[in-house]
PDB file of C-alpha atoms in Angstrom:
ATOM      1  CA  MET A   1     184.037 228.675 143.653  1.00  0.00           C
ATOM      2  CA  SER A   2     184.168 229.036 139.737  1.00  0.00           C
ATOM      3  CA  GLY A   3     180.505 228.267 139.240  1.00  0.00           C
ATOM      4  CA  LYS A   4     180.595 224.629 138.036  1.00  0.00           C
ATOM      5  CA  ARG A   5     179.899 222.149 140.214  1.00  0.00           C
ATOM      6  CA  ASP A   6     181.877 219.639 141.711  1.00  0.00           C
ATOM      7  CA  LYS A   7     181.656 216.041 140.808  1.00  0.00           C
ATOM      8  CA  GLY A   8     183.593 214.881 143.637  1.00  0.00           C
ATOM      9  CA  THR A   9     185.209 211.486 143.243  1.00  0.00           C
ATOM     10  CA  GLY A  10     182.655 210.385 141.390  1.00  0.00           C
ATOM     11  CA  GLY A  11     178.989 208.848 141.933  1.00  0.00           C
ATOM     12  CA  ASN A  12     176.233 210.656 143.613  1.00  0.00           C
ATOM     13  CA  PRO A  13     176.986 211.321 147.478  1.00  0.00           C
ATOM     14  CA  TRP A  14     173.788 211.507 148.641  1.00  0.00           C
ATOM     15  CA  VAL A  15     173.064 207.545 148.331  1.00  0.00           C
ATOM     16  CA  ASN A  16     175.286 205.160 150.402  1.00  0.00           C
ATOM     17  CA  GLN A  17     178.203 203.965 148.935  1.00  0.00           C
ATOM     18  CA  PRO A  18     179.123 200.479 149.707  1.00  0.00           C
ATOM     19  CA  GLY A  19     182.071 199.750 151.923  1.00  0.00           C
ATOM     20  CA  PRO A  20     185.207 198.260 150.931  1.00  0.00           C
ATOM     21  CA  ASP A  21     182.940 194.845 153.198  1.00  0.00           C
ATOM     22  CA  GLU A  22     180.249 194.981 151.678  1.00  0.00           C
ATOM     23  CA  ASP A  23     181.229 194.659 147.952  1.00  0.00           C
ATOM     24  CA  GLN A  24     182.829 191.461 148.239  1.00  0.00           C
ATOM     25  CA  ASP A  25     179.690 188.139 148.493  1.00  0.00           C
ATOM     26  CA  GLU A  26     180.757 185.769 151.078  1.00  0.00           C
ATOM     27  CA  PRO A  27     179.976 181.596 149.888  1.00  0.00           C
ATOM     28  CA  GLU A  28     177.179 180.666 152.061  1.00  0.00           C
ATOM     29  CA  GLU A  29     176.913 177.652 154.621  1.00  0.00           C
ATOM     30  CA  GLN A  30     176.342 174.584 152.175  1.00  0.00           C
ATOM     31  CA  LEU A  31     174.177 172.508 153.629  1.00  0.00           C
ATOM     32  CA  PRO A  32     173.431 168.874 153.125  1.00  0.00           C
ATOM     33  CA  PRO A  33     170.209 167.879 151.465  1.00  0.00           C
ATOM     34  CA  SER A  34     167.410 166.810 153.257  1.00  0.00           C
ATOM     35  CA  PRO A  35     165.281 164.236 153.051  1.00  0.00           C
ATOM     36  CA  TRP A  36     162.322 165.904 153.590  1.00  0.00           C
ATOM     37  CA  ASN A  37     163.212 168.593 151.720  1.00  0.00           C
ATOM     38  CA  LEU A  38     161.699 166.566 148.422  1.00  0.00           C
ATOM     39  CA  GLU A  39     158.983 166.696 146.526  1.00  0.00           C
ATOM     40  CA  VAL A  40     157.174 163.384 146.809  1.00  0.00           C
ATOM     41  CA  GLN A  41     154.656 163.136 144.675  1.00  0.00           C
ATOM     42  CA  PRO A  42     150.464 162.744 145.984  1.00  0.00           C
ATOM     43  CA  PRO A  43     149.359 158.355 145.505  1.00  0.00           C
ATOM     44  CA  PRO A  44     146.639 158.701 141.660  1.00  0.00           C
ATOM     45  CA  SER A  45     143.447 159.751 143.520  1.00  0.00           C
ATOM     46  CA  PRO A  46     140.249 157.119 142.297  1.00  0.00           C
ATOM     47  CA  TRP A  47     137.749 159.818 142.526  1.00  0.00           C
ATOM     48  CA  GLY A  48     139.843 160.563 138.874  1.00  0.00           C
ATOM     49  CA  GLY A  49     141.726 163.785 140.164  1.00  0.00           C
ATOM     50  CA  SER A  50     145.148 164.173 138.986  1.00  0.00           C
ATOM     51  CA  ALA A  51     148.117 164.481 141.319  1.00  0.00           C
ATOM     52  CA  GLY A  52     148.680 167.291 142.886  1.00  0.00           C
ATOM     53  CA  THR A  53     144.521 168.703 141.979  1.00  0.00           C
ATOM     54  CA  GLY A  54     142.892 167.370 145.015  1.00  0.00           C
ATOM     55  CA  GLY A  55     141.222 164.644 143.650  1.00  0.00           C
ATOM     56  CA  HIS A  56     137.839 165.664 144.299  1.00  0.00           C
ATOM     57  CA  GLY A  57     138.148 167.831 146.430  1.00  0.00           C
ATOM     58  CA  ASP A  58     138.888 171.474 145.744  1.00  0.00           C
ATOM     59  CA  PRO A  59     140.583 172.428 141.992  1.00  0.00           C
ATOM     60  CA  GLY A  60     143.873 173.410 142.163  1.00  0.00           C
ATOM     61  CA  ALA A  61     144.145 173.707 146.036  1.00  0.00           C
ATOM     62  CA  PRO A  62     147.478 170.110 145.701  1.00  0.00           C
ATOM     63  CA  GLY A  63     146.879 167.603 148.239  1.00  0.00           C
ATOM     64  CA  SER A  64     144.167 168.917 150.668  1.00  0.00           C
ATOM     65  CA  GLY A  65     141.537 166.438 151.833  1.00  0.00           C
ATOM     66  CA  PRO A  66     141.894 164.792 155.575  1.00  0.00           C
ATOM     67  CA  ALA A  67     144.572 162.250 152.991  1.00  0.00           C
ATOM     68  CA  THR A  68     147.129 165.784 152.707  1.00  0.00           C
ATOM     69  CA  GLN A  69     146.478 166.445 156.829  1.00  0.00           C
ATOM     70  CA  THR A  70     147.076 162.327 158.764  1.00  0.00           C
ATOM     71  CA  SER A  71     149.662 160.783 158.578  1.00  0.00           C
ATOM     72  CA  SER A  72     147.547 157.792 156.760  1.00  0.00           C
ATOM     73  CA  ALA A  73     147.679 158.189 152.809  1.00  0.00           C
ATOM     74  CA  TRP A  74     144.257 158.601 153.635  1.00  0.00           C
ATOM     75  CA  GLY A  75     144.217 160.252 156.800  1.00  0.00           C
ATOM     76  CA  ASP A  76     142.776 158.862 160.463  1.00  0.00           C
ATOM     77  CA  LYS A  77     140.840 156.147 161.237  1.00  0.00           C
ATOM     78  CA  VAL A  78     138.809 156.819 157.098  1.00  0.00           C
ATOM     79  CA  GLY A  79     138.990 154.104 154.758  1.00  0.00           C
ATOM     80  CA  PRO A  80     139.749 154.329 151.694  1.00  0.00           C
ATOM     81  CA  PRO A  81     136.407 156.079 149.576  1.00  0.00           C
ATOM     82  CA  SER A  82     133.923 152.898 148.001  1.00  0.00           C
ATOM     83  CA  LEU A  83     133.415 153.074 144.555  1.00  0.00           C
ATOM     84  CA  ARG A  84     129.567 152.131 145.681  1.00  0.00           C
ATOM     85  CA  ARG A  85     126.904 154.778 145.315  1.00  0.00           C
ATOM     86  CA  PRO A  86     125.776 155.581 149.378  1.00  0.00           C
ATOM     87  CA  ALA A  87     122.412 154.169 149.873  1.00  0.00           C
ATOM     88  CA  PRO A  88     120.033 156.909 149.666  1.00  0.00           C
ATOM     89  CA  ALA A  89     118.777 157.705 153.006  1.00  0.00           C
ATOM     90  CA  LYS A  90     115.181 156.022 154.137  1.00  0.00           C
ATOM     91  CA  LYS A  91     112.289 158.229 154.426  1.00  0.00           C
ATOM     92  CA  LYS A  92     110.225 158.290 157.236  1.00  0.00           C
ATOM     93  CA  GLY A  93     106.968 157.750 156.920  1.00  0.00           C
ATOM     94  CA  PHE A  94     104.308 160.504 158.380  1.00  0.00           C
ATOM     95  CA  GLN A  95     104.598 161.092 162.322  1.00  0.00           C
ATOM     96  CA  LEU A  96     101.797 162.037 163.931  1.00  0.00           C
ATOM     97  CA  PRO A  97     102.680 165.341 165.879  1.00  0.00           C
ATOM     98  CA  PRO A  98     103.282 164.544 169.386  1.00  0.00           C
ATOM     99  CA  LEU A  99     101.030 167.782 170.094  1.00  0.00           C
ATOM    100  CA  LEU A 100      97.570 166.488 168.179  1.00  0.00           C
ATOM    101  CA  ILE A 101      98.465 162.665 170.236  1.00  0.00           C
ATOM    102  CA  PRO A 102      96.434 164.011 173.538  1.00  0.00           C
ATOM    103  CA  ILE A 103      93.679 166.209 171.454  1.00  0.00           C
ATOM    104  CA  GLY A 104      92.393 163.420 169.440  1.00  0.00           C
ATOM    105  CA  ALA A 105      93.134 160.323 172.669  1.00  0.00           C
ATOM    106  CA  GLY A 106      90.025 163.247 173.935  1.00  0.00           C
ATOM    107  CA  LEU A 107      88.056 163.280 170.993  1.00  0.00           C
ATOM    108  CA  LEU A 108      87.822 159.411 170.956  1.00  0.00           C
ATOM    109  CA  VAL A 109      87.265 158.849 174.799  1.00  0.00           C
ATOM    110  CA  VAL A 110      83.540 161.925 173.426  1.00  0.00           C
ATOM    111  CA  ALA A 111      83.175 159.999 170.838  1.00  0.00           C
ATOM    112  CA  ILE A 112      82.401 156.745 173.193  1.00  0.00           C
ATOM    113  CA  VAL A 113      80.722 158.668 176.102  1.00  0.00           C
ATOM    114  CA  ALA A 114      77.904 160.162 173.411  1.00  0.00           C
ATOM    115  CA  VAL A 115      77.354 157.053 172.011  1.00  0.00           C
ATOM    116  CA  VAL A 116      76.314 154.724 174.582  1.00  0.00           C
ATOM    117  CA  LEU A 117      74.981 157.451 175.889  1.00  0.00           C
ATOM    118  CA  VAL A 118      72.197 157.331 172.686  1.00  0.00           C
ATOM    119  CA  ALA A 119      72.530 153.729 173.486  1.00  0.00           C
ATOM    120  CA  LEU A 120      71.263 153.774 177.601  1.00  0.00           C
ATOM    121  CA  SER A 121      68.390 156.541 175.715  1.00  0.00           C
ATOM    122  CA  GLY A 122      66.705 154.011 173.097  1.00  0.00           C
ATOM    123  CA  GLY A 123      68.583 155.979 170.647  1.00  0.00           C
ATOM    124  CA  ASN A 124      66.631 152.877 167.760  1.00  0.00           C
ATOM    125  CA  ASP A 125      63.366 153.930 168.600  1.00  0.00           C
ATOM    126  CA  LYS A 126      62.523 155.408 165.849  1.00  0.00           C
ATOM    127  CA  THR A 127      58.920 156.907 166.685  1.00  0.00           C
ATOM    128  CA  SER A 128      61.075 159.858 168.280  1.00  0.00           C
ATOM    129  CA  GLN A 129      62.041 160.813 165.298  1.00  0.00           C
ATOM    130  CA  ASN A 130      59.865 160.550 162.021  1.00  0.00           C
ATOM    131  CA  PRO A 131      56.048 161.418 163.598  1.00  0.00           C
ATOM    132  CA  PRO A 132      53.777 159.261 163.233  1.00  0.00           C
ATOM    133  CA  SER A 133      51.964 158.849 159.687  1.00  0.00           C
ATOM    134  CA  THR A 134      48.233 159.974 159.722  1.00  0.00           C
ATOM    135  CA  PRO A 135      46.450 156.658 158.503  1.00  0.00           C
ATOM    136  CA  MET A 136      44.319 157.438 155.062  1.00  0.00           C
ATOM    137  CA  SER A 137      40.801 157.938 155.267  1.00  0.00           C
ATOM    138  CA  THR A 138      37.995 155.948 154.977  1.00  0.00           C
ATOM    139  CA  PRO A 139      35.992 158.088 152.312  1.00  0.00           C
ATOM    140  CA  THR A 140      32.098 158.194 153.537  1.00  0.00           C
ATOM    141  CA  ALA A 141      29.119 158.405 151.248  1.00  0.00           C
ATOM    142  CA  PRO A 142      27.639 161.826 150.905  1.00  0.00           C
ATOM    143  CA  LYS A 143      25.207 162.627 152.540  1.00  0.00           C
ATOM    144  CA  THR A 144      21.731 161.292 150.704  1.00  0.00           C
ATOM    145  CA  SER A 145      17.815 162.305 151.265  1.00  0.00           C
ATOM    146  CA  TYR A 146      17.537 158.177 149.934  1.00  0.00           C
ATOM    147  CA  GLN A 147      16.386 155.446 152.854  1.00  0.00           C
ATOM    148  CA  PRO A 148      16.888 152.163 151.142  1.00  0.00           C
ATOM    149  CA  PRO A 149      14.567 149.204 151.516  1.00  0.00           C
ATOM    150  CA  PRO A 150      14.865 146.161 153.655  1.00  0.00           C
ATOM    151  CA  ASN A 151      15.521 143.933 151.647  1.00  0.00           C
ATOM    152  CA  ALA A 152      17.976 146.474 150.171  1.00  0.00           C
ATOM    153  CA  ILE A 153      21.570 144.950 150.099  1.00  0.00           C
ATOM    154  CA  PRO A 154      24.528 146.464 151.320  1.00  0.00           C
ATOM    155  CA  VAL A 155      27.964 146.497 148.936  1.00  0.00           C
ATOM    156  CA  GLY A 156      30.019 149.039 150.520  1.00  0.00           C
ATOM    157  CA  PHE A 157      30.412 153.285 150.564  1.00  0.00           C
ATOM    158  CA  GLY A 158      26.747 153.895 150.705  1.00  0.00           C
ATOM    159  CA  VAL A 159      25.607 151.851 148.397  1.00  0.00           C
ATOM    160  CA  SER A 160      23.036 148.985 148.497  1.00  0.00           C
ATOM    161  CA  VAL A 161      21.218 146.990 145.708  1.00  0.00           C
ATOM    162  CA  VAL A 162      17.599 146.305 146.354  1.00  0.00           C
ATOM    163  CA  PRO A 163      17.091 143.414 144.213  1.00  0.00           C
ATOM    164  CA  ALA A 164      14.632 141.809 141.454  1.00  0.00           C
ATOM    165  CA  PRO A 165      12.168 139.239 142.247  1.00  0.00           C
ATOM    166  CA  GLY A 166      13.253 136.001 141.678  1.00  0.00           C
ATOM    167  CA  TRP A 167      17.252 136.986 142.514  1.00  0.00           C
ATOM    168  CA  THR A 168      19.120 135.693 144.918  1.00  0.00           C
ATOM    169  CA  LEU A 169      22.270 136.868 146.070  1.00  0.00           C
ATOM    170  CA  TYR A 170      25.517 134.643 145.343  1.00  0.00           C
ATOM    171  CA  THR A 171      27.303 133.497 147.856  1.00  0.00           C
ATOM    172  CA  LYS A 172      30.152 133.222 146.661  1.00  0.00           C
ATOM    173  CA  GLU A 173      31.316 136.140 145.746  1.00  0.00           C
ATOM    174  CA  THR A 174      33.041 137.343 148.232  1.00  0.00           C
ATOM    175  CA  ALA A 175      34.128 140.760 146.229  1.00  0.00           C
ATOM    176  CA  GLY A 176      31.203 143.196 145.921  1.00  0.00           C
ATOM    177  CA  LYS A 177      28.000 141.238 145.547  1.00  0.00           C
ATOM    178  CA  GLN A 178      26.307 139.684 143.905  1.00  0.00           C
ATOM    179  CA  VAL A 179      23.230 138.281 142.978  1.00  0.00           C
ATOM    180  CA  ALA A 180      21.641 135.523 139.850  1.00  0.00           C
ATOM    181  CA  VAL A 181      18.622 133.724 138.627  1.00  0.00           C
ATOM    182  CA  PHE A 182      18.967 130.522 138.027  1.00  0.00           C
ATOM    183  CA  PRO A 183      16.268 127.960 136.277  1.00  0.00           C
ATOM    184  CA  PRO A 184      13.116 126.348 137.556  1.00  0.00           C
ATOM    185  CA  ASN A 185      14.293 123.831 140.437  1.00  0.00           C
ATOM    186  CA  GLN A 186      17.843 124.720 140.054  1.00  0.00           C
ATOM    187  CA  ALA A 187      20.996 126.593 141.747  1.00  0.00           C
ATOM    188  CA  GLU A 188      23.324 125.281 139.426  1.00  0.00           C
ATOM    189  CA  GLY A 189      23.991 127.570 135.466  1.00  0.00           C
ATOM    190  CA  ALA A 190      22.720 131.114 136.582  1.00  0.00           C
ATOM    191  CA  ARG A 191      20.426 132.257 133.627  1.00  0.00           C
ATOM    192  CA  ALA A 192      21.647 135.231 134.068  1.00  0.00           C
ATOM    193  CA  PHE A 193      23.727 137.673 137.211  1.00  0.00           C
ATOM    194  CA  PHE A 194      24.197 141.084 138.657  1.00  0.00           C
ATOM    195  CA  TRP A 195      27.584 142.019 140.495  1.00  0.00           C
ATOM    196  CA  VAL A 196      28.094 145.388 141.638  1.00  0.00           C
ATOM    197  CA  ARG A 197      31.937 146.168 142.828  1.00  0.00           C
ATOM    198  CA  GLN A 198      34.255 148.197 143.815  1.00  0.00           C
ATOM    199  CA  LYS A 199      37.802 149.901 143.747  1.00  0.00           C
ATOM    200  CA  ARG A 200      39.107 153.315 144.705  1.00  0.00           C
ATOM    201  CA  ASP A 201      41.592 155.494 143.246  1.00  0.00           C
ATOM    202  CA  VAL A 202      41.366 154.675 139.753  1.00  0.00           C
ATOM    203  CA  THR A 203      39.394 155.997 136.763  1.00  0.00           C
ATOM    204  CA  ALA A 204      36.582 154.815 135.270  1.00  0.00           C
ATOM    205  CA  ASN A 205      37.484 154.535 132.453  1.00  0.00           C
ATOM    206  CA  ALA A 206      40.186 151.815 133.535  1.00  0.00           C
ATOM    207  CA  TYR A 207      38.207 149.639 136.338  1.00  0.00           C
ATOM    208  CA  LEU A 208      35.691 149.152 133.176  1.00  0.00           C
ATOM    209  CA  LEU A 209      37.767 148.001 130.504  1.00  0.00           C
ATOM    210  CA  GLY A 210      39.715 145.716 133.107  1.00  0.00           C
ATOM    211  CA  ILE A 211      36.281 143.935 133.748  1.00  0.00           C
ATOM    212  CA  VAL A 212      34.476 143.631 130.549  1.00  0.00           C
ATOM    213  CA  GLU A 213      38.950 141.619 129.672  1.00  0.00           C
ATOM    214  CA  GLY A 214      38.375 138.992 132.734  1.00  0.00           C
ATOM    215  CA  GLU A 215      34.619 138.553 131.803  1.00  0.00           C
ATOM    216  CA  THR A 216      35.548 137.305 127.402  1.00  0.00           C
ATOM    217  CA  GLU A 217      38.640 135.984 128.673  1.00  0.00           C
ATOM    218  CA  GLU A 218      38.328 132.875 127.059  1.00  0.00           C
ATOM    219  CA  GLU A 219      35.064 134.194 124.834  1.00  0.00           C
ATOM    220  CA  ILE A 220      34.806 134.953 121.440  1.00  0.00           C
ATOM    221  CA  THR A 221      33.588 138.522 121.497  1.00  0.00           C
ATOM    222  CA  GLN A 222      32.153 141.543 120.336  1.00  0.00           C
ATOM    223  CA  LEU A 223      33.008 144.740 122.253  1.00  0.00           C
ATOM    224  CA  GLY A 224      31.071 148.027 120.970  1.00  0.00           C
ATOM    225  CA  ALA A 225      32.980 151.330 121.977  1.00  0.00           C
ATOM    226  CA  VAL A 226      33.291 152.221 125.376  1.00  0.00           C
ATOM    227  CA  ARG A 227      30.974 155.682 125.914  1.00  0.00           C
ATOM    228  CA  ASN A 228      29.927 157.475 128.072  1.00  0.00           C
ATOM    229  CA  LEU A 229      27.093 158.430 130.238  1.00  0.00           C
ATOM    230  CA  PRO A 230      24.978 161.269 131.722  1.00  0.00           C
ATOM    231  CA  CYS A 231      26.044 160.910 134.554  1.00  0.00           C
ATOM    232  CA  PRO A 232      23.091 161.197 136.743  1.00  0.00           C
ATOM    233  CA  LYS A 233      23.644 162.610 139.859  1.00  0.00           C
ATOM    234  CA  ASP A 234      25.297 165.796 141.139  1.00  0.00           C
ATOM    235  CA  VAL A 235      27.710 163.488 143.647  1.00  0.00           C
ATOM    236  CA  LEU A 236      29.491 161.200 140.154  1.00  0.00           C
ATOM    237  CA  VAL A 237      32.504 163.110 138.606  1.00  0.00           C
ATOM    238  CA  GLU A 238      32.649 160.379 135.458  1.00  0.00           C
ATOM    239  CA  CYS A 239      29.874 157.715 133.533  1.00  0.00           C
ATOM    240  CA  VAL A 240      30.935 155.443 131.150  1.00  0.00           C
ATOM    241  CA  ALA A 241      29.462 151.474 129.476  1.00  0.00           C
ATOM    242  CA  ILE A 242      30.285 148.926 127.287  1.00  0.00           C
ATOM    243  CA  ASP A 243      28.038 146.843 125.403  1.00  0.00           C
ATOM    244  CA  TYR A 244      29.725 142.936 123.878  1.00  0.00           C
ATOM    245  CA  THR A 245      28.720 139.600 122.833  1.00  0.00           C
ATOM    246  CA  SER A 246      29.750 136.472 123.486  1.00  0.00           C
ATOM    247  CA  THR A 247      29.898 132.741 122.836  1.00  0.00           C
ATOM    248  CA  PHE A 248      31.667 129.815 124.802  1.00  0.00           C
ATOM    249  CA  THR A 249      31.290 126.170 124.877  1.00  0.00           C
ATOM    250  CA  LYS A 250      30.817 124.324 127.980  1.00  0.00           C
ATOM    251  CA  ASN A 251      30.835 120.869 127.826  1.00  0.00           C
ATOM    252  CA  GLY A 252      29.834 120.897 123.738  1.00  0.00           C
ATOM    253  CA  VAL A 253      27.140 122.825 124.757  1.00  0.00           C
ATOM    254  CA  GLU A 254      27.343 126.598 123.050  1.00  0.00           C
ATOM    255  CA  THR A 255      25.924 129.774 124.240  1.00  0.00           C
ATOM    256  CA  LYS A 256      25.729 132.884 123.948  1.00  0.00           C
ATOM    257  CA  VAL A 257      25.531 135.828 126.133  1.00  0.00           C
ATOM    258  CA  LYS A 258      24.400 139.845 126.029  1.00  0.00           C
ATOM    259  CA  GLY A 259      26.063 142.071 128.730  1.00  0.00           C
ATOM    260  CA  SER A 260      26.797 145.806 129.598  1.00  0.00           C
ATOM    261  CA  ILE A 261      29.240 147.077 132.350  1.00  0.00           C
ATOM    262  CA  GLU A 262      28.555 150.484 133.621  1.00  0.00           C
ATOM    263  CA  THR A 263      30.423 152.342 135.141  1.00  0.00           C
ATOM    264  CA  TYR A 264      30.037 155.310 137.688  1.00  0.00           C
ATOM    265  CA  ARG A 265      33.058 157.545 140.326  1.00  0.00           C
ATOM    266  CA  ARG A 266      31.818 160.035 142.829  1.00  0.00           C
ATOM    267  CA  LYS A 267      33.835 162.666 144.012  1.00  0.00           C
ATOM    268  CA  ASP A 268      35.291 161.058 147.013  1.00  0.00           C
ATOM    269  CA  GLY A 269      37.271 158.636 144.227  1.00  0.00           C
ATOM    270  CA  VAL A 270      35.284 155.649 145.410  1.00  0.00           C
ATOM    271  CA  VAL A 271      33.916 153.524 141.356  1.00  0.00           C
ATOM    272  CA  THR A 272      31.411 152.007 140.734  1.00  0.00           C
ATOM    273  CA  ALA A 273      31.058 149.253 138.801  1.00  0.00           C
ATOM    274  CA  LEU A 274      27.783 147.823 137.624  1.00  0.00           C
ATOM    275  CA  ASP A 275      28.110 144.091 135.640  1.00  0.00           C
ATOM    276  CA  PHE A 276      25.658 142.552 134.448  1.00  0.00           C
ATOM    277  CA  ARG A 277      25.355 139.407 132.660  1.00  0.00           C
ATOM    278  CA  THR A 278      22.814 136.711 130.928  1.00  0.00           C
ATOM    279  CA  ASN A 279      21.789 134.123 128.323  1.00  0.00           C
ATOM    280  CA  ALA A 280      21.079 136.218 124.597  1.00  0.00           C
ATOM    281  CA  ASP A 281      17.186 134.188 125.988  1.00  0.00           C
ATOM    282  CA  PHE A 282      16.874 135.051 128.447  1.00  0.00           C
ATOM    283  CA  ALA A 283      18.510 138.667 127.833  1.00  0.00           C
ATOM    284  CA  PRO A 284      14.433 140.254 127.799  1.00  0.00           C
ATOM    285  CA  LYS A 285      13.356 139.578 131.124  1.00  0.00           C
ATOM    286  CA  ALA A 286      17.036 139.631 132.552  1.00  0.00           C
ATOM    287  CA  GLU A 287      16.678 143.379 130.505  1.00  0.00           C
ATOM    288  CA  ALA A 288      14.198 144.490 132.714  1.00  0.00           C
ATOM    289  CA  ASP A 289      15.836 142.973 135.678  1.00  0.00           C
ATOM    290  CA  ALA A 290      18.540 144.788 135.380  1.00  0.00           C
ATOM    291  CA  ALA A 291      16.963 148.190 134.510  1.00  0.00           C
ATOM    292  CA  ILE A 292      15.514 148.147 138.566  1.00  0.00           C
ATOM    293  CA  MET A 293      18.558 147.127 140.229  1.00  0.00           C
ATOM    294  CA  LYS A 294      20.651 149.930 138.317  1.00  0.00           C
ATOM    295  CA  LYS A 295      18.192 151.818 139.396  1.00  0.00           C
ATOM    296  CA  SER A 296      18.377 151.001 142.943  1.00  0.00           C
ATOM    297  CA  VAL A 297      22.275 150.837 143.000  1.00  0.00           C
ATOM    298  CA  ILE A 298      22.119 155.040 141.439  1.00  0.00           C
ATOM    299  CA  ASP A 299      19.860 155.649 143.561  1.00  0.00           C
ATOM    300  CA  SER A 300      22.363 154.926 146.212  1.00  0.00           C
ATOM    301  CA  MET A 301      25.195 156.937 145.889  1.00  0.00           C
TER     302      MET A 301
END
């Protein structure tokens, strides 16, 4: 050994060297070209993709889709794609859940039975629902020690009037009571009358104004002011009066009239009106008689 590395014949002893037969490349057997190995371009896609891009399918996946997986250009039993947009699926209307159908039928049967029972039990009878209304009570006359004389004419609610001598009941009047005085031997054309009538649930002032307007509706009238009267009895709560003069023409004859109206309202709501009216030429005698009759009415209240 000389201390130098023996290179041998050359090359690396740790690497297998090819044999003499492997250094020579033998030519492979050449086969004739096959028509099945030729590249076939796919037909153009109607969906806008170029050949080899997969058309409407996965981009970059050449020939993907059913058309490339079957012997048909568009796949087995698959027609060419239509250019029309597919019709939208019809939306189904509201459908009652099947579970609610028997429940609804049961409720309907219960409602029908209830209606039948109400009809049989007299459901339209309102007397069982609403209690009978209490009839309005009629005011009763307050207790008084006054005893009307036998010739007193009852008016209502305990009130009466005693006619003065020469005054008779005017039978044609239906509201309240009216007495009148006529000329001698005459049954028409009263020279004066005294009328007592009543009304409920109204003030004495309102009742007075309504009467005076009716009495002088077609006359030339001069009204005085409505004045308050001192109520002569504790049972009275409102007392008012008014005086007037008027003129009317009948059958070409002009007649002057004097009149007065007094109204008295009791605590029970009954208002009594004293309506006095006389020809001006008979006023002195009529006014004296009217004062007596007014007192009889007030005493009976």
